[in-house]
Structure formats: C-alpha cells, structure tokens
Coordinates of C-alpha atoms in Angstrom, one line a residue:
Chain A
M46 CA 203.3 136.8 102.2
A47 CA 202.7 134.0 99.8
V48 CA 201.0 134.7 96.5
E49 CA 199.2 132.1 94.4
E50 CA 199.1 132.5 90.7
I51 CA 196.1 131.1 89.0
H52 CA 196.5 130.2 85.4
A53 CA 194.2 128.9 82.7
E54 CA 194.5 125.1 82.4
M55 CA 193.1 125.0 78.9
V56 CA 192.0 127.1 75.9
S57 CA 188.8 128.7 77.0
S58 CA 186.8 132.0 77.0
V59 CA 186.0 134.0 80.1
W60 CA 182.2 133.7 80.7
K61 CA 181.9 135.4 84.0
V62 CA 184.1 137.3 86.3
L63 CA 182.9 137.0 89.9
V64 CA 185.6 138.9 91.9
Q65 CA 187.5 142.1 91.7
P66 CA 190.9 143.0 93.0
G67 CA 190.8 143.6 96.7
A68 CA 188.1 141.1 97.3
P69 CA 188.6 138.7 100.2
V70 CA 188.3 135.1 99.2
A71 CA 188.1 131.8 101.1
A72 CA 189.8 128.6 99.8
G73 CA 187.5 127.0 97.3
D74 CA 185.8 130.2 96.2
T75 CA 185.1 130.7 92.5
L76 CA 187.0 133.6 90.9
V77 CA 185.9 133.4 87.3
I78 CA 183.8 131.0 85.2
L79 CA 185.4 129.9 81.9
E80 CA 183.7 128.3 79.0
S81 CA 185.3 125.5 77.1
M82 CA 184.3 122.2 75.6
K83 CA 180.7 123.5 75.8
M84 CA 181.0 123.5 79.6
E85 CA 181.0 126.2 82.2
I86 CA 184.1 125.6 84.3
P87 CA 184.6 127.5 87.5
V88 CA 188.1 128.5 88.4
L89 CA 188.7 128.2 92.2
T90 CA 191.4 129.6 94.5
E91 CA 193.1 127.0 96.7
R92 CA 194.3 129.8 99.0
A93 CA 192.3 132.0 101.3
G94 CA 193.3 135.7 101.2
T95 CA 192.8 138.7 99.0
V96 CA 192.5 138.9 95.2
Q97 CA 195.6 140.9 94.3
E98 CA 195.4 141.1 90.5
L99 CA 192.8 140.2 87.9
H100 CA 194.1 139.8 84.4
V101 CA 191.0 138.8 82.4
V102 CA 187.7 140.4 81.3
E103 CA 184.5 138.7 80.3
G104 CA 184.5 137.4 76.7
E105 CA 188.3 137.2 76.5
V106 CA 189.8 134.1 74.9
L107 CA 192.5 132.5 77.1
Q108 CA 195.3 130.2 76.0
E109 CA 196.6 127.4 78.2
G110 CA 198.8 128.9 80.9
D111 CA 197.5 132.5 80.7
L112 CA 197.5 134.2 84.1
I113 CA 194.0 134.8 85.3
A114 CA 194.5 136.2 88.8
T115 CA 196.8 136.3 91.8
V116 CA 195.6 135.7 95.4
A117 CA 197.7 136.8 98.3
D118 CA 197.6 135.4 101.9
A119 CA 195.4 137.6 104.1
Chain B
M101 CA 220.9 119.2 153.7
T102 CA 220.2 117.3 150.5
T103 CA 218.1 118.5 147.8
A104 CA 216.3 116.4 145.3
Q105 CA 218.3 116.6 142.2
A106 CA 216.5 116.1 139.0
A107 CA 218.0 113.4 136.9
P108 CA 219.8 114.7 133.9
P109 CA 217.3 114.6 131.0
L110 CA 217.7 111.6 128.7
P111 CA 219.0 112.6 125.3
A112 CA 216.1 113.1 123.0
P113 CA 215.8 110.1 120.7
D114 CA 217.0 110.9 117.2
P115 CA 213.9 111.3 115.1
R116 CA 215.7 109.7 112.2
D117 CA 216.3 106.5 114.2
P118 CA 215.2 103.6 111.9
E119 CA 214.1 101.3 114.8
D120 CA 211.9 104.1 116.1
R121 CA 210.4 104.8 112.7
L122 CA 209.6 101.1 112.1
R123 CA 208.1 101.0 115.6
R124 CA 205.9 103.9 114.8
F125 CA 204.9 102.4 111.5
F126 CA 203.8 98.9 112.8
D127 CA 201.1 98.1 115.3
E128 CA 202.3 98.8 118.8
G129 CA 204.7 96.2 120.0
S130 CA 204.6 94.1 116.9
L131 CA 208.0 94.9 115.4
R132 CA 210.4 92.0 115.1
P133 CA 213.7 93.0 113.4
L134 CA 214.8 90.6 110.6
G135 CA 218.4 91.0 111.7
A136 CA 220.5 92.7 114.4
R137 CA 221.0 96.4 114.2
D138 CA 224.3 97.1 112.4
T139 CA 226.2 99.8 110.5
S140 CA 224.9 98.8 107.1
G141 CA 222.5 101.8 107.0
V142 CA 219.4 99.7 106.8
L143 CA 217.1 98.1 109.4
A144 CA 214.4 95.7 108.3
G145 CA 211.6 94.0 110.3
R146 CA 208.4 92.2 110.4
G147 CA 205.3 93.3 112.1
T148 CA 201.6 93.8 111.7
V149 CA 199.5 96.7 110.3
S150 CA 196.0 96.8 111.7
G151 CA 196.5 93.1 112.3
S152 CA 197.8 92.2 108.9
P153 CA 201.3 90.9 108.6
A154 CA 203.8 93.1 106.7
V155 CA 207.5 93.6 106.2
A156 CA 209.2 97.0 106.3
F157 CA 212.7 98.3 105.9
C158 CA 214.0 101.7 106.9
T159 CA 217.2 103.4 105.7
D160 CA 219.3 104.5 108.7
A161 CA 219.8 108.3 108.3
T162 CA 221.9 108.3 111.5
V163 CA 224.7 106.4 109.7
M164 CA 226.3 108.3 106.9
G165 CA 223.1 110.1 106.1
G166 CA 221.5 106.8 105.2
A167 CA 223.8 106.2 102.2
M168 CA 223.3 102.8 100.7
G169 CA 226.2 100.3 100.6
V170 CA 226.5 96.6 99.8
D171 CA 225.3 95.4 103.3
G172 CA 222.4 97.8 103.5
C173 CA 221.2 96.9 100.0
R174 CA 221.4 93.2 100.9
H175 CA 219.1 93.8 103.9
I176 CA 216.6 95.5 101.5
V177 CA 216.7 92.7 99.0
D178 CA 216.2 90.2 101.9
A179 CA 213.3 92.2 103.2
I180 CA 211.6 92.2 99.7
D181 CA 212.3 88.5 99.1
T182 CA 210.9 87.7 102.6
A183 CA 207.7 89.6 101.9
L184 CA 207.5 87.9 98.5
R185 CA 207.8 84.5 100.0
E186 CA 205.2 85.2 102.6
R187 CA 202.9 87.1 100.2
V188 CA 202.7 90.2 102.4
P189 CA 203.2 93.9 101.6
V190 CA 206.6 95.4 101.9
V191 CA 207.0 99.0 103.0
G192 CA 210.2 101.0 102.5
I193 CA 210.9 104.0 104.6
W194 CA 213.4 106.3 102.9
H195 CA 215.9 108.8 104.2
S196 CA 219.0 108.3 102.2
G197 CA 221.6 110.4 100.3
G198 CA 222.2 107.7 97.7
A199 CA 224.9 105.1 97.1
R200 CA 228.0 105.1 99.4
L201 CA 230.7 106.8 97.4
A202 CA 233.5 105.1 99.2
E203 CA 232.2 101.7 98.1
G204 CA 232.3 102.8 94.4
V205 CA 230.8 100.7 91.7
T206 CA 230.2 97.8 94.2
A207 CA 227.6 100.1 95.9
L208 CA 226.0 100.9 92.5
H209 CA 225.8 97.2 91.8
A210 CA 224.1 96.6 95.1
V211 CA 221.6 99.4 94.5
G212 CA 220.8 97.8 91.2
E213 CA 220.1 94.5 92.9
V214 CA 217.6 96.3 95.1
F215 CA 215.8 97.6 91.9
A216 CA 215.8 94.1 90.5
A217 CA 214.2 92.7 93.6
M218 CA 211.5 95.3 93.5
V219 CA 210.7 94.4 89.9
R220 CA 210.7 90.7 90.8
A221 CA 208.0 91.5 93.4
S222 CA 206.1 94.0 91.2
G223 CA 202.5 93.2 90.9
R224 CA 202.8 90.2 93.2
I225 CA 202.9 91.9 96.6
P226 CA 202.0 95.6 97.3
Q227 CA 205.1 97.7 97.6
I228 CA 204.7 101.0 99.4
S229 CA 207.4 103.7 99.9
V230 CA 207.4 106.4 102.5
V231 CA 209.9 109.2 101.8
L232 CA 210.7 111.1 105.0
G233 CA 214.0 112.7 104.1
P234 CA 216.1 113.0 101.0
A235 CA 216.1 110.0 98.7
A236 CA 218.7 111.1 96.2
G237 CA 220.5 109.5 93.3
G238 CA 220.0 105.7 93.4
A239 CA 217.7 106.0 96.4
A240 CA 215.3 108.1 94.2
Y241 CA 214.5 105.1 91.9
G242 CA 213.8 102.9 94.9
P243 CA 210.5 104.6 95.7
A244 CA 209.8 105.3 92.1
L245 CA 209.7 101.5 91.3
T246 CA 207.1 100.8 93.9
D247 CA 203.3 100.9 93.7
L248 CA 202.6 103.8 96.0
V249 CA 204.9 106.7 97.1
I250 CA 204.0 108.7 100.1
M251 CA 206.0 111.8 101.0
G252 CA 206.3 113.7 104.3
P253 CA 207.1 117.4 104.4
A254 CA 210.9 116.8 104.6
G255 CA 210.9 114.3 101.7
R256 CA 213.1 115.2 98.7
V257 CA 213.5 113.0 95.7
F258 CA 215.9 113.8 92.9
V259 CA 218.5 112.2 90.7
T260 CA 221.1 114.9 91.0
G261 CA 221.2 117.5 93.8
P262 CA 221.1 121.3 93.6
E263 CA 224.9 121.6 93.4
V264 CA 225.3 119.3 90.5
V265 CA 222.4 121.0 88.7
R266 CA 224.0 124.4 89.3
S267 CA 227.4 123.3 88.0
V268 CA 226.1 121.6 84.9
T269 CA 223.1 123.7 83.8
G270 CA 223.6 126.9 85.8
E271 CA 220.1 126.6 87.2
N272 CA 219.8 127.8 90.8
V273 CA 217.3 125.7 92.6
D274 CA 216.9 124.5 96.2
M275 CA 216.3 120.9 97.2
E276 CA 212.6 121.6 97.9
S277 CA 211.8 123.0 94.4
L278 CA 213.9 120.3 92.8
G279 CA 212.3 117.4 94.5
G280 CA 210.0 118.4 97.3
P281 CA 206.3 117.5 98.0
D282 CA 204.9 120.2 95.7
T283 CA 207.2 119.2 92.8
H284 CA 206.4 115.5 93.0
G285 CA 202.8 115.8 94.2
R286 CA 201.7 118.2 91.5
R287 CA 204.2 118.3 88.6
S288 CA 206.1 115.1 88.2
G289 CA 203.6 112.6 89.6
V290 CA 206.3 110.7 91.3
V291 CA 204.5 110.9 94.6
H292 CA 201.0 109.6 95.1
V293 CA 200.2 111.2 98.5
V294 CA 201.8 114.2 100.2
T295 CA 201.2 114.6 103.9
D296 CA 201.8 117.5 106.2
S297 CA 203.7 115.5 108.9
E298 CA 205.9 112.4 109.3
P299 CA 203.3 110.7 111.5
A300 CA 200.6 111.4 108.8
A301 CA 202.9 109.8 106.2
L302 CA 203.3 106.7 108.2
E303 CA 199.6 106.6 109.0
T304 CA 198.8 106.9 105.2
A305 CA 201.1 104.0 104.5
R306 CA 199.3 101.9 107.2
L307 CA 196.0 102.8 105.5
A308 CA 197.4 101.7 102.1
V309 CA 198.6 98.4 103.5
D310 CA 195.3 97.8 105.1
L311 CA 193.4 98.5 101.9
L312 CA 195.6 96.3 99.8
A313 CA 196.4 93.5 102.2
A314 CA 193.0 93.1 104.0
Q315 CA 190.7 93.7 101.1
G316 CA 187.7 92.0 102.7
T317 CA 184.6 90.8 100.9
F318 CA 181.5 92.5 99.7
G319 CA 179.1 92.5 102.6
P320 CA 175.4 92.3 102.2
A321 CA 174.3 95.7 100.8
A322 CA 172.4 96.5 103.9
E323 CA 170.9 99.8 103.0
Q324 CA 167.3 100.0 101.9
A325 CA 167.9 103.1 99.8
G326 CA 171.4 104.6 99.4
P327 CA 172.0 108.3 99.3
D328 CA 170.5 110.1 96.3
L329 CA 173.8 110.4 94.4
A330 CA 172.2 112.6 91.7
T331 CA 172.3 115.5 94.2
F332 CA 176.1 115.6 93.7
L333 CA 175.6 116.8 90.1
P334 CA 174.5 120.3 89.2
E335 CA 171.1 120.7 87.6
Q336 CA 172.5 122.4 84.5
T337 CA 174.1 119.8 82.3
N338 CA 176.8 122.1 81.0
R339 CA 178.0 123.1 84.5
A340 CA 181.2 121.7 85.8
Y341 CA 181.4 120.4 89.3
D342 CA 183.8 118.6 91.6
V343 CA 183.4 114.9 91.4
K344 CA 185.2 114.1 94.7
P345 CA 182.1 114.3 96.9
L346 CA 180.4 111.9 94.6
V347 CA 183.3 109.5 94.8
S348 CA 183.2 109.7 98.6
A349 CA 179.4 109.0 98.6
V350 CA 179.8 106.0 96.3
L351 CA 182.3 104.5 98.8
D352 CA 181.4 103.6 102.4
E353 CA 183.5 106.5 103.6
P354 CA 186.0 108.9 101.9
G355 CA 188.9 106.8 100.6
L356 CA 192.6 107.3 100.0
E357 CA 192.9 109.5 96.9
L358 CA 196.1 109.0 94.9
H359 CA 197.7 111.7 92.9
P360 CA 195.1 114.3 94.1
R361 CA 197.0 117.2 92.6
F362 CA 198.7 115.6 89.6
A363 CA 196.5 115.3 86.5
P364 CA 193.5 116.2 88.6
N365 CA 191.1 115.9 85.7
V366 CA 191.0 112.2 86.6
V367 CA 190.4 111.1 90.2
T368 CA 191.9 107.8 91.4
T369 CA 190.9 106.6 94.8
L370 CA 191.2 103.4 96.8
G371 CA 188.4 102.9 99.3
R372 CA 185.9 100.4 100.6
L373 CA 182.5 99.6 99.0
A374 CA 180.3 97.4 101.3
G375 CA 183.4 96.7 103.2
R376 CA 185.5 95.5 100.3
T377 CA 188.5 97.4 98.9
V378 CA 187.8 98.8 95.4
G379 CA 189.5 101.3 93.2
V380 CA 187.5 104.3 91.8
I381 CA 188.4 106.1 88.6
A382 CA 186.4 109.2 87.9
N383 CA 186.5 112.1 85.4
N384 CA 186.5 115.4 87.3
P385 CA 184.7 118.1 85.3
L386 CA 186.0 120.8 87.6
R387 CA 189.5 120.4 86.1
L388 CA 189.9 120.7 82.3
G389 CA 186.2 120.2 82.0
G390 CA 186.8 116.5 82.8
C391 CA 188.6 116.0 79.5
L392 CA 191.1 113.1 79.4
D393 CA 194.5 114.2 78.4
S394 CA 197.9 112.5 78.1
A395 CA 198.9 112.9 81.8
S396 CA 195.5 111.8 83.2
A397 CA 195.2 108.8 80.8
E398 CA 198.6 107.6 82.0
K399 CA 197.8 108.2 85.7
A400 CA 194.5 106.3 85.3
A401 CA 196.3 103.5 83.4
R402 CA 198.8 102.9 86.1
F403 CA 196.1 102.9 88.7
V404 CA 194.0 100.4 86.7
R405 CA 197.1 98.1 86.3
M406 CA 197.9 98.3 90.0
C407 CA 194.4 97.4 91.0
D408 CA 194.3 94.6 88.5
A409 CA 197.6 93.2 89.8
F410 CA 196.3 93.1 93.3
G411 CA 192.8 91.9 92.6
V412 CA 191.1 95.1 93.5
P413 CA 187.7 95.5 91.6
L414 CA 187.2 98.8 89.8
V415 CA 184.3 101.3 89.7
V416 CA 184.6 103.8 86.8
L417 CA 182.5 107.0 87.1
V418 CA 182.2 108.6 83.6
D419 CA 181.4 112.2 82.8
V420 CA 183.7 113.0 80.0
P421 CA 183.4 115.5 77.1
G422 CA 186.3 113.9 75.2
Y423 CA 190.0 114.1 74.8
L424 CA 191.5 117.5 75.3
P425 CA 192.2 118.9 71.8
G426 CA 195.3 120.8 70.9
V427 CA 198.8 120.9 69.5
G428 CA 200.3 120.7 73.0
Q429 CA 198.5 117.4 73.6
E430 CA 199.5 115.8 70.4
W431 CA 203.1 116.8 70.8
D432 CA 202.9 115.6 74.4
G433 CA 202.1 112.1 73.1
V434 CA 198.3 111.9 73.9
V435 CA 198.1 109.1 71.4
R436 CA 200.9 107.0 72.9
R437 CA 200.0 107.8 76.5
G438 CA 196.3 107.5 75.9
A439 CA 196.9 104.1 74.4
K440 CA 198.1 102.9 77.9
L441 CA 194.6 103.4 79.3
L442 CA 193.0 101.4 76.6
H443 CA 195.6 98.7 77.1
A444 CA 195.2 98.7 80.9
F445 CA 191.4 98.4 80.9
A446 CA 191.3 95.8 78.0
E447 CA 193.8 93.5 79.8
A448 CA 192.2 93.9 83.3
V449 CA 190.6 90.7 84.7
V450 CA 189.2 92.2 87.9
P451 CA 185.5 93.0 88.1
R452 CA 185.1 96.5 86.7
V453 CA 181.8 98.3 86.4
T454 CA 181.3 101.6 84.6
L455 CA 178.6 104.2 85.5
V456 CA 177.9 107.0 83.0
T457 CA 176.5 109.7 85.2
R458 CA 176.1 112.5 82.6
K459 CA 177.9 112.1 79.3
S460 CA 180.5 110.0 77.6
Y461 CA 181.8 111.1 74.2
G462 CA 184.1 110.0 71.5
G463 CA 187.5 108.4 72.0
A464 CA 187.2 109.1 75.7
Y465 CA 184.0 107.0 75.8
I466 CA 185.9 104.0 74.6
A467 CA 188.8 104.6 77.0
M468 CA 186.7 104.9 80.2
N469 CA 186.1 101.1 80.5
S470 CA 183.5 100.8 77.8
R471 CA 181.6 97.6 76.9
S472 CA 184.0 97.1 74.0
L473 CA 187.0 97.0 76.4
G474 CA 185.3 94.3 78.4
A475 CA 183.5 96.1 81.2
T476 CA 181.8 93.7 83.6
A477 CA 178.7 95.9 83.4
V478 CA 178.0 99.4 82.1
F479 CA 175.3 101.4 83.9
A480 CA 174.0 104.8 83.1
W481 CA 171.9 107.3 85.0
P482 CA 168.6 108.4 83.3
G483 CA 169.3 111.2 80.9
A484 CA 173.0 110.2 80.4
E485 CA 174.3 110.7 76.9
V486 CA 176.6 108.3 75.2
A487 CA 177.7 109.5 71.8
V488 CA 180.5 110.4 69.4
M489 CA 180.1 114.0 70.4
G490 CA 177.4 116.2 71.9
A491 CA 174.3 116.3 69.8
K492 CA 174.5 120.0 69.1
A493 CA 178.0 119.9 68.0
A494 CA 177.3 116.8 65.8
V495 CA 174.5 118.3 63.9
G496 CA 176.5 121.5 63.4
I497 CA 178.9 119.3 61.3
L498 CA 176.4 116.8 59.8
H499 CA 173.9 119.6 58.8
R500 CA 176.3 122.4 58.1
K501 CA 174.8 123.2 54.7
K502 CA 171.2 122.9 55.8
L503 CA 171.9 125.2 58.8
A504 CA 173.7 127.7 56.6
A505 CA 170.8 127.8 54.2
A506 CA 168.2 128.5 56.9
P507 CA 167.2 132.1 57.5
V508 CA 169.3 133.6 60.3
G509 CA 166.3 134.0 62.6
E510 CA 165.3 130.4 62.3
R511 CA 168.7 128.9 62.5
E512 CA 168.9 128.4 66.3
A513 CA 165.5 126.7 66.4
L514 CA 166.4 124.4 63.5
H515 CA 169.7 123.6 65.2
A516 CA 167.9 122.6 68.4
Q517 CA 165.3 120.5 66.5
L518 CA 168.0 118.7 64.5
A519 CA 170.0 118.1 67.7
E520 CA 166.9 116.5 69.3
E521 CA 166.4 114.2 66.3
H522 CA 170.0 113.3 66.2
E523 CA 170.0 112.5 69.9
R524 CA 167.1 110.2 69.4
I525 CA 168.8 108.2 66.7
A526 CA 172.5 108.4 67.5
G527 CA 173.0 109.6 71.1
G528 CA 171.0 109.4 74.2
V529 CA 171.0 106.5 76.6
N530 CA 168.2 104.6 74.8
R531 CA 170.2 104.0 71.7
A532 CA 173.1 102.9 73.8
L533 CA 170.9 100.4 75.6
Q534 CA 169.5 99.1 72.2
I535 CA 172.9 98.3 70.8
G536 CA 174.1 96.8 74.2
V537 CA 176.9 99.2 75.1
V538 CA 174.9 100.2 78.2
D539 CA 173.4 97.3 80.1
E540 CA 171.0 99.1 82.4
V541 CA 169.7 102.5 83.4
V542 CA 170.0 102.7 87.1
D543 CA 168.4 105.0 89.6
P544 CA 170.9 107.3 91.3
A545 CA 169.5 106.3 94.7
G546 CA 169.9 102.6 93.9
T547 CA 173.3 103.0 92.3
R548 CA 175.5 101.8 95.2
Q549 CA 173.4 98.7 95.5
R550 CA 173.7 97.8 91.8
L551 CA 177.4 98.5 91.8
I552 CA 177.9 96.2 94.8
E553 CA 175.7 93.4 93.2
A554 CA 177.5 93.6 89.8
L555 CA 181.0 93.6 91.3
A556 CA 180.2 90.8 93.8
A557 CA 178.6 88.6 91.1
A558 CA 181.6 88.7 88.8
P559 CA 184.5 86.2 89.2
L560 CA 187.4 87.8 91.0
G561 CA 190.3 87.6 88.7
R562 CA 193.8 89.0 89.3
G563 CA 196.0 90.2 86.5
A564 CA 199.2 88.2 86.1
H565 CA 201.5 91.1 85.3
G566 CA 203.9 93.5 87.0
N567 CA 203.1 97.1 87.8
I568 CA 205.5 99.1 85.7
P569 CA 205.5 102.7 86.9
L570 CA 203.8 104.1 83.7

C-alpha cells in the first residue's frame, strides 16, 4: 500500500479543512484550503484513496514542509 | 505419418537493441545508419520524424552495458556534427553504464569530446535526449547538456551509483531513488518529461522534434470568436486555480509541458498557436499561490533561452502575487537565480507577448516579460491589476498611522476606501495603460486572436547564443 504524504509548500495558515481521516478521495480532490500571500490556495491530493491522517486544524499556521495529511491507496 | 512441426520460435529481439530503438524512433522505414553496426557501443543514423529530417544516435546496451569508449564516442561526435552541418535536430537515446573502464583515461577524453560537441551545437540545433536505461557517470552529463531530457520508467541518471554512495557516505539508496524518474522529474529538474513507457518516451521525443524542427507559420486566425478564456479563472480574485487548462485553451490543442512537476508554480509548455510553434510561460496560482521563487525563475529562464535560441515566439501569461518571501528563498539564491529570468527575457529577440490575466505585482511584475524588459506587446484583461503590491497591502503600509488613529469600528471601512483611492492612482489597469506599461486591454474572448496578430506582426528574431542548462 503506497502512502502519499502531503506537505505545506509555503508558510501559510489553514483556512478550511474539507476532509476528515477515513474519507475516500479521488485524485485532484481538495483536502484543505490554505491562506497565504492573500490568496486562498487549495491543497490537492495527487493520489486516489483514503485520507489516513490529518495533521492540521483550521486557523493553524504552517511552516514550509509541515505535514498536512497522508493519503493511502484504496 | 508426419505431423506439422511448429518452427522453433525466433528468439525475441533484445528490447535494448539500438537499431530497433532507432527504427522505433524514426518514421517507419526511414532509418539510414550513418555507419555499419560495430562493437563500439553506439549506433547512429539519419531518418525522418513526421517528415522532418533528423539525426539520432543510440548507445548499444547489448555491448558491455552500453559503456562508452573511444569508438562509440566518435560516432556520437560525428552524429552531432552531421546534424549541425545539416541544421537538423539530433536525438540521443541513452542506455549506458558510463565510460569504459578498460580504456582508462582515453575513454574519459572521448566522453569529454562528446560534451564539447554538444556545447558546439548548443542553441544552433535542437538536442533532445531520451533516457531509457541507466545513464551513469559520464553518460549522465550527456543528456544534461542537451535542451530537453525525456525519461522512460527504467531511466536512471546519476554521477555515482548506489554502491559508491554507500561506501563513501554510508547512505543506503537504490538506483531509482538516486536517479529515477521521480527524483529527476520532481526534485532535481534534470528531466523535462517523464513517461510511463519506453514507446511513450520515444513518441514524446518525436513530438519535441516536430515542434522545434517544423515550427510552421501563423495561419490566419480563422475563428470568429475564440473560447471565452475568462471562464478558466475563478470569480473570486483571491482564489487560487490551476492555470494549465487556460494554457491549453490559449493553444490550438494541449501542448508538451516541460518540467510539469519540478517548480510547478511556473508552467512552461511548447505547443502550437494558429499552427505555429510557440512557448508558453504561465504562473500557476495553484502552487505556491503562483509566486515566483528561485527554482521556478531558473526553470522559466532556461525555457525562455531555449525558445529564443530556436526562434520560438513566447506567450507569457501573468498572474503573480510576487516573489516568495522567506529566509529559505534568500539563502537559496533567489536573487542570483531570479536574475537569470530578467537576463533571459531582456536578451530575447523572438516575438514575446505578455498577457496579465489577473494581477502582476512587484519584482515579479518586472520579471514576467514586462514592457521594461522589451516585451513585443503587453496585454491585460479588464480588471487586471498591475502594481507594486496589492492595493490593500500597500495602503496598510502607506497609511499605517492614519489607520491606527481611526476608531476600531471604522478602520476596515477606511482601509477599503483608501485601497480604492490607491488603486485609482497607483494600481489598476488604467494607470498601467496611461504610463504605457500595458498596451491594450483585451477581451478574454478575443485574446487568442490578439496574441496571434501581435506575434505574427513582430519580426521573427532568433537569439545568437547557446542554451546553457541553467
């Protein structure tokens, strides 16, 4: 079973969390929406499967490289 | 009684056979070897790709794993020089373990001569590499010196193999993580296009040859009204979106995206516009908010210089909030590496038209083929903003004291009002038109038409420079 780790690409705050652990996701689905540079930036999964872990809550400030979620193959 | 006996099955052709690989690369039946098949470890030939003449060489992995010796290297140099003389693209198909150990320094010298030939040809003829197996040691720098590197699933590029790495640094790593498609397609940027099969890798190389060798001319912009390109942007101006569908819609059909997973905040795509090959550079707000950073500036700079060297006009789609701030970026050399993009655009002599779709701020505004860098034309969509920074952020700095003095309840309204005033005098597209940094506000539906007209009307220059792999 392959697991994709999804990390923050830039310093940002978590604006909205759209999925919970256990949720099935398709490739290209939005997991959370970050806010940075005055923009709302969706974070997508490249892999279809199930959200395994979710490491962020709304309002939290993320540093570059922080783990946001893991998605495992269905 | 006799029974029909099935003939013994022919031995399956070795999939690494260089003649077979060259045959599969060229148009059917068009391969003409440049020399007889020998034990040098390299086979080179002429042929056509979608009708355009080209030269290709392939390392022979069936002989000593494709290791490069004096004779093989001479075949490669001859192939490159032949292509240079005939002004046609040269394609290298790589599957090689590096220099032949038994030949010692003589082999290193020969490999060095291959590199020198590649640099001689750089910027004069398109050089494309297809990595189908290991390309280790010296063979690694062969592809790296060329304009485009395409990698199949079995491709591995590294300077020193896993065993040497283990013995020197103690790191345990396999060939794939060291130099496989994911490593080079996503992290190092060595590879421009990763494919999921060997035939797809060869097909991608054919497409690249066709785009660069048979560039065509701008046809009459036949369409009455193009697609309404504005529909590719979200309604909310602060919402990020994927710019790739917009890039595809600007082109006649989806093009060949280079470095799709490396520095993805800038998209670089070769494709056709009204039938003619163009290069598209676009900020992608979906990644890093579309900010430029050190890696994306460098990626875009190399793309611009490649297109300039081969006379490929440029379309620059701008939606950029600025350069990515941060200690990491400064330490990563965003100043040095960002300077390459300024240099690349300012020196480019191909027609290059900029379209600001939504916003263009600060230093990134300048870098994205601004008027000051010599853009052929700068277009903007209605409502686009060209400014030093967003109006709201700007007045937050300019009017810090005034805002602080305002009663808390009224502060937000005052901020909005000040931002509106500021935009009128300093930002907004009207001010940019007034001072001449934007030539024209174009309707999204008529954008393709205007891009074609502006590019076709400009004299087609071609940069007289090599294409150093920035």
